[in-house]
Short mmCIF file of C-alpha atoms in Angstrom, two decimals:
data_model
loop_
_atom_site.label_atom_id
_atom_site.label_comp_id
_atom_site.label_asym_id
_atom_site.label_seq_id
_atom_site.Cartn_x
_atom_site.Cartn_y
_atom_site.Cartn_z
CA MET A 1 -0.38 -9.38 5.10
CA GLN A 2 1.67 -12.11 3.44
CA ASN A 3 5.19 -13.06 4.45
CA PHE A 4 7.96 -10.81 3.22
CA PRO A 5 9.56 -12.77 0.36
CA LEU A 6 13.13 -14.01 0.62
CA LEU A 7 15.05 -11.92 -1.89
CA GLN A 8 18.07 -13.01 -3.90
CA GLU A 9 20.11 -9.82 -3.78
CA GLN A 10 21.60 -9.81 -7.28
CA GLN A 11 18.27 -10.52 -8.98
CA TYR A 12 16.40 -8.11 -6.73
CA VAL A 13 18.80 -5.26 -7.50
CA LYS A 14 18.30 -5.74 -11.25
CA THR A 15 14.54 -5.76 -10.82
CA ARG A 16 14.54 -2.78 -8.48
CA ARG A 17 16.66 -0.67 -10.82
CA ARG A 18 14.44 -1.40 -13.81
CA ILE A 19 11.22 -0.70 -11.93
CA HIS A 20 12.81 2.44 -10.48
CA SER A 21 13.51 3.67 -14.01
CA VAL A 22 9.81 3.28 -14.83
CA ALA A 23 8.94 5.22 -11.65
CA LYS A 24 11.18 8.06 -12.83
CA LEU A 25 9.32 8.12 -16.16
CA VAL A 26 5.93 8.19 -14.44
CA GLY A 27 7.14 10.91 -12.09
CA ARG A 28 8.47 12.96 -15.00
CA LEU A 29 5.13 12.74 -16.80
CA ARG A 30 3.34 13.95 -13.67
CA GLU A 31 5.85 16.77 -13.31
CA ALA A 32 5.03 17.95 -16.83
CA LEU A 33 1.26 17.81 -16.28
CA VAL A 34 0.74 19.54 -12.91
CA GLN A 35 1.42 23.02 -11.62
CA PRO A 36 4.69 23.23 -9.67
CA ILE A 37 4.60 24.03 -5.96
CA ALA A 38 7.29 24.67 -3.36
CA LYS A 39 9.91 21.94 -2.92
CA ASN A 40 8.21 19.81 -5.62
CA ASP A 41 5.92 18.43 -2.91
CA ASN A 42 3.29 17.56 -5.54
CA LEU A 43 5.52 15.24 -7.55
CA TRP A 44 4.98 12.12 -5.47
CA LEU A 45 3.44 8.77 -6.36
CA SER A 46 1.45 6.29 -4.28
CA ILE A 47 1.91 2.56 -3.76
CA VAL A 48 -1.22 0.65 -4.79
CA SER A 49 -2.14 -3.02 -4.66
CA LYS A 50 -0.61 -3.84 -8.05
CA GLY A 51 2.29 -1.38 -8.17
CA PHE A 52 2.37 2.40 -7.97
CA SER A 53 0.51 5.32 -9.50
CA THR A 54 0.21 9.07 -9.62
CA PRO A 55 -2.63 10.50 -7.56
CA PRO A 56 -5.54 11.63 -9.76
CA MET A 57 -4.76 14.85 -11.63
CA ASN A 58 -7.96 16.78 -11.04
CA ALA A 59 -7.44 19.33 -13.80
CA ILE A 60 -7.08 16.59 -16.43
CA ASN A 61 -10.18 14.44 -15.88
CA GLU A 62 -8.56 12.83 -12.81
CA LEU A 63 -5.92 11.30 -15.04
CA GLU A 64 -3.77 8.62 -13.41
CA ILE A 65 -0.55 7.08 -14.72
CA GLY A 66 0.97 4.08 -13.02
CA PHE A 67 2.95 0.87 -13.22
CA ASN A 68 1.25 -2.49 -12.86
CA ALA A 69 3.82 -5.02 -11.62
CA GLU A 70 1.48 -7.94 -12.27
CA ILE A 71 1.24 -7.36 -16.02
CA LEU A 72 4.49 -5.34 -16.33
CA ALA A 73 2.86 -2.39 -18.02
CA VAL A 74 2.38 1.35 -17.68
CA GLU A 75 -1.35 2.00 -17.28
CA ILE A 76 -3.21 5.24 -18.03
CA ALA A 77 -6.82 5.96 -17.07
CA ASP A 78 -9.19 8.85 -16.37
CA ASN A 79 -12.72 9.51 -15.13
CA LYS A 80 -14.16 9.29 -18.64
CA ASN A 81 -13.60 5.53 -18.55
CA ARG A 82 -10.68 5.78 -20.94
CA TYR A 83 -7.93 3.25 -20.35
CA ALA A 84 -4.72 2.24 -22.08
CA SER A 85 -1.69 0.14 -21.19
CA VAL A 86 1.81 -0.05 -22.61
CA THR A 87 3.97 -3.12 -22.02
CA VAL A 88 7.30 -2.32 -20.39
CA THR A 89 9.51 -5.32 -21.15
CA GLY A 90 11.74 -5.53 -24.19
CA LYS A 91 11.96 -1.76 -24.67
CA THR A 92 14.45 0.89 -23.70
CA LEU A 93 13.14 3.59 -21.39
CA SER A 94 13.30 5.99 -24.33
CA GLU A 95 11.18 3.65 -26.47
CA LEU A 96 8.73 3.18 -23.61
CA CYS A 97 8.44 6.95 -23.22
CA THR A 98 7.75 7.37 -26.94
CA GLU A 99 5.01 4.75 -26.88
CA VAL A 100 3.39 6.18 -23.74
CA LEU A 101 3.43 9.69 -25.22
CA ASP A 102 1.84 8.40 -28.44
CA VAL A 103 -0.93 6.67 -26.48
CA MET A 104 -1.58 9.74 -24.33
CA LYS A 105 -1.93 11.90 -27.43
CA ALA A 106 -4.07 9.46 -29.42
CA ASP A 107 -6.34 8.16 -26.64
CA PHE A 108 -6.42 11.04 -24.14
CA ASP A 109 -5.61 14.10 -26.27
CA ILE A 110 -2.79 15.00 -23.87
CA THR A 111 0.71 16.05 -24.91
CA PRO A 112 3.07 16.40 -21.92
CA ASN A 113 6.18 18.52 -22.40
CA VAL A 114 8.42 15.46 -22.17
CA THR A 115 10.78 14.03 -24.78
CA ALA A 116 12.06 10.50 -25.22
CA GLY A 117 15.58 11.91 -25.43
CA GLU A 118 15.49 12.52 -21.68
CA PHE A 119 15.68 8.77 -21.06
CA ASP A 120 18.09 5.91 -21.66
CA SER A 121 18.03 4.62 -25.24
CA GLU A 122 20.44 1.69 -24.94
CA ARG A 123 19.42 -0.76 -22.20
CA LYS A 124 16.32 -2.87 -22.71
CA ILE A 125 14.00 -3.23 -19.73
CA GLU A 126 13.83 -6.92 -18.87
CA ILE A 127 11.90 -7.86 -15.73
CA HIS A 128 11.24 -11.45 -14.71
CA PRO A 129 7.57 -11.81 -13.66
CA GLU A 130 8.44 -13.75 -10.50
CA SER A 131 10.96 -11.10 -9.44
CA ALA A 132 8.41 -8.38 -10.13
CA GLN A 133 5.92 -10.19 -7.91
CA GLU A 134 8.49 -10.39 -5.09
CA PHE A 135 9.21 -6.68 -5.47
CA LEU A 136 5.50 -5.93 -5.37
CA GLN A 137 4.89 -8.06 -2.28
CA GLN A 138 7.55 -6.42 -0.14
CA SER A 139 6.47 -2.99 -1.36
CA VAL A 140 2.79 -3.54 -0.53
CA ASN A 141 3.62 -5.13 2.85
CA PHE A 142 5.75 -2.17 3.90
CA SER A 143 3.18 0.30 2.58
CA GLU A 144 0.37 -1.22 4.64
CA ILE A 145 2.44 -1.07 7.83
CA LEU A 146 3.76 2.44 7.19
CA ASN A 147 0.36 3.89 6.32
CA ALA A 148 -1.22 2.36 9.42
CA PHE A 149 1.54 3.80 11.61
CA GLN A 150 1.21 7.26 10.05
CA LYS A 151 -2.56 7.25 10.53
CA GLY A 152 -2.12 6.18 14.16
CA ILE A 153 -0.18 9.33 15.10
CA PRO A 154 -2.74 11.68 16.73
CA PHE A 155 -3.40 14.96 14.95
CA ASN A 156 -2.46 16.86 18.12
CA ASP A 157 0.96 15.17 18.19
CA GLY A 158 3.17 17.35 16.01
CA ILE A 159 2.56 17.79 12.29
CA LYS A 160 2.71 14.86 9.88
CA SER A 161 2.83 14.81 6.10
CA GLN A 162 1.14 12.21 3.95
CA VAL A 163 2.96 9.05 2.91
CA CYS A 164 4.55 9.53 -0.51
CA LEU A 165 6.53 7.35 -2.91
CA TRP A 166 9.24 9.63 -4.27
CA PRO A 167 10.20 8.62 -7.82
CA HIS A 168 13.74 10.02 -7.64
CA HIS A 169 15.02 8.27 -4.49
CA PHE A 170 12.38 5.50 -4.73
CA ASP A 171 11.50 5.50 -1.06
CA ASN A 172 8.02 5.53 0.48
CA ALA A 173 7.99 7.92 3.41
CA PHE A 174 6.44 10.72 5.43
CA LYS A 175 7.75 13.46 7.70
CA TRP A 176 6.82 14.23 11.29
CA PHE A 177 7.53 17.77 12.51
CA SER A 178 7.80 18.59 16.21
CA GLY A 179 6.78 22.21 15.58
CA ARG A 180 10.08 23.56 16.94
CA LYS A 181 12.99 25.20 15.17
CA ILE A 182 16.58 24.41 16.11
CA ASP A 183 18.97 27.12 14.91
CA GLU A 184 16.25 28.27 12.46
CA ILE A 185 15.87 24.73 11.08
CA ASP A 186 12.61 22.76 11.39
CA GLU A 187 12.99 19.81 13.75
CA PHE A 188 11.60 16.67 12.15
CA MET A 189 11.89 12.96 11.49
CA GLY A 190 11.80 11.28 8.11
CA ILE A 191 10.05 7.93 8.53
CA GLY A 192 9.92 5.49 5.68
CA VAL A 193 11.06 2.52 3.65
CA SER A 194 13.74 2.56 0.99
CA ASN A 195 13.50 0.01 -1.81
CA GLY A 196 17.28 -0.20 -1.59
CA ASP A 197 20.19 1.96 -2.73
CA GLU A 198 23.97 2.01 -3.11
CA MET A 199 24.38 1.75 0.67
CA TYR A 200 21.97 -1.15 1.31
CA GLU A 201 20.93 -3.06 -1.79
CA LEU A 202 17.86 -4.67 -0.21
CA PRO A 203 14.90 -2.72 1.22
CA TYR A 204 15.19 -1.21 4.69
CA VAL A 205 13.07 0.76 7.14
CA TYR A 206 14.51 4.01 8.44
CA MET A 207 14.01 7.00 10.70
CA THR A 208 16.12 10.06 9.96
CA ILE A 209 16.78 12.88 12.43
CA TYR A 210 16.97 16.57 11.50
CA PRO A 211 18.82 18.53 12.72
CA GLU A 212 21.18 15.87 14.01
CA LEU A 213 21.31 15.08 17.71
CA ARG A 214 24.63 15.57 19.46
CA LYS A 215 24.28 12.21 21.20
CA MET A 216 22.64 9.12 19.75
CA ASN A 217 23.95 6.53 22.17
CA THR A 218 21.17 7.38 24.61
CA LEU A 219 18.43 6.43 22.13
CA GLU A 220 16.53 3.22 22.84
CA LEU A 221 17.26 0.73 20.06
CA PRO A 222 14.27 -1.26 18.83
CA GLU A 223 14.75 -5.01 18.38
CA GLY A 224 16.88 -5.79 15.32
CA ALA A 225 17.69 -2.13 14.62
CA HIS A 226 20.96 -0.26 14.62
CA LEU A 227 22.13 3.34 14.68
CA HIS A 228 23.12 4.95 11.40
CA ASP A 229 25.36 8.01 11.07
CA SER A 230 26.96 7.83 7.62
CA GLY A 231 25.41 10.46 5.34
CA TRP A 232 22.37 10.79 7.55
CA GLN A 233 21.61 10.27 11.22
CA GLY A 234 18.94 7.96 12.52
CA LEU A 235 17.79 4.37 12.99
CA LEU A 236 17.70 1.55 10.46
CA LEU A 237 16.06 -1.88 10.27
CA THR A 238 17.45 -4.17 7.57
CA TYR A 239 15.46 -6.54 5.40
CA GLU A 240 17.53 -9.45 6.67
CA ALA A 241 16.42 -8.72 10.24
CA ILE A 242 12.79 -8.85 9.10
CA THR A 243 13.05 -12.10 7.16
CA GLU A 244 14.78 -13.80 10.09
CA LYS A 245 11.27 -13.86 11.55
CA LYS A 246 9.38 -16.82 10.12
CA THR A 247 5.74 -15.72 10.06
CA ALA A 248 3.99 -12.69 8.62
CA GLU A 249 2.73 -11.82 12.11
CA GLU A 250 6.24 -11.86 13.58
CA GLN A 251 7.62 -9.85 10.68
CA SER A 252 4.88 -7.25 10.95
CA ALA A 253 5.36 -7.04 14.72
CA LEU A 254 9.10 -6.40 14.29
CA VAL A 255 8.54 -3.54 11.83
CA ASN A 256 5.76 -2.04 13.96
CA ASN A 257 7.97 -2.25 17.04
CA PHE A 258 10.78 -0.49 15.17
CA LEU A 259 8.43 2.34 14.19
CA ASP A 260 6.82 2.67 17.61
CA VAL A 261 9.94 2.42 19.79
CA GLY A 262 12.06 4.45 17.38
CA PHE A 263 9.48 7.23 17.09
CA LYS A 264 9.06 7.57 20.85
CA GLY A 265 12.81 7.39 21.44
CA ILE A 266 13.68 10.09 18.93
CA LYS A 267 10.92 12.32 20.31
CA ARG A 268 12.53 11.97 23.74
CA GLY A 269 15.88 12.82 22.16
CA PHE A 270 14.34 15.95 20.64
CA SER A 271 12.96 17.02 24.03
CA LYS A 272 16.41 16.74 25.65
CA ARG A 273 18.36 18.90 23.21
#
């Protein structure tokens, strides 16, 4: 793992919002191409080494649609060795959608039930390559740590979902269920990384608690973390706390400690309801 890059907040927010808009387009295309299931649990994306992508759509020649942050393009490929890419920069999201739909029809004989009118037609997507690389690096770093932590939870320890990048909220996360119900509500944790939002503009690691605990002040706080109770209840580790550590090893250790200590602490909190 490389060091987490130092992010200039204003530039990062612009980059994050523009890449997020592309994620929403990719997610919308997947939504139009797969069969719906309960709670839209099939509409997730995955972080990959160069950006993010849909999982293969088995019914459509394992079609994949993704965003490559290194070349700033939407990429489309299937198991028939067909490949196409559409450059993102300099276009509105509506124009990008039109071009992607044209390529899918011409090169893959696929016509999703999506229209360009669903997307913004005024603002051009401008992404600086260096900023895109910084976005990619933090995203891949977090993904590696989160996936390793999720895989390390034993199968006989509760029930865990897979790690998913959700195109709407733009966070990469999974859920851990204790197997109990509290007042008819499943007891679970949401464990993940947000790419940033209106509350915290830079990325952050979080653990959410459902249903909420009556007391949080008894939870053990991991190093650098703090309690959060505005809008959702849980633990939060800011990006600034991570980049205060100087080496990749120290940064990774801090995030892993947050996940490990936070997970065990919330489980204890669940057991003491």
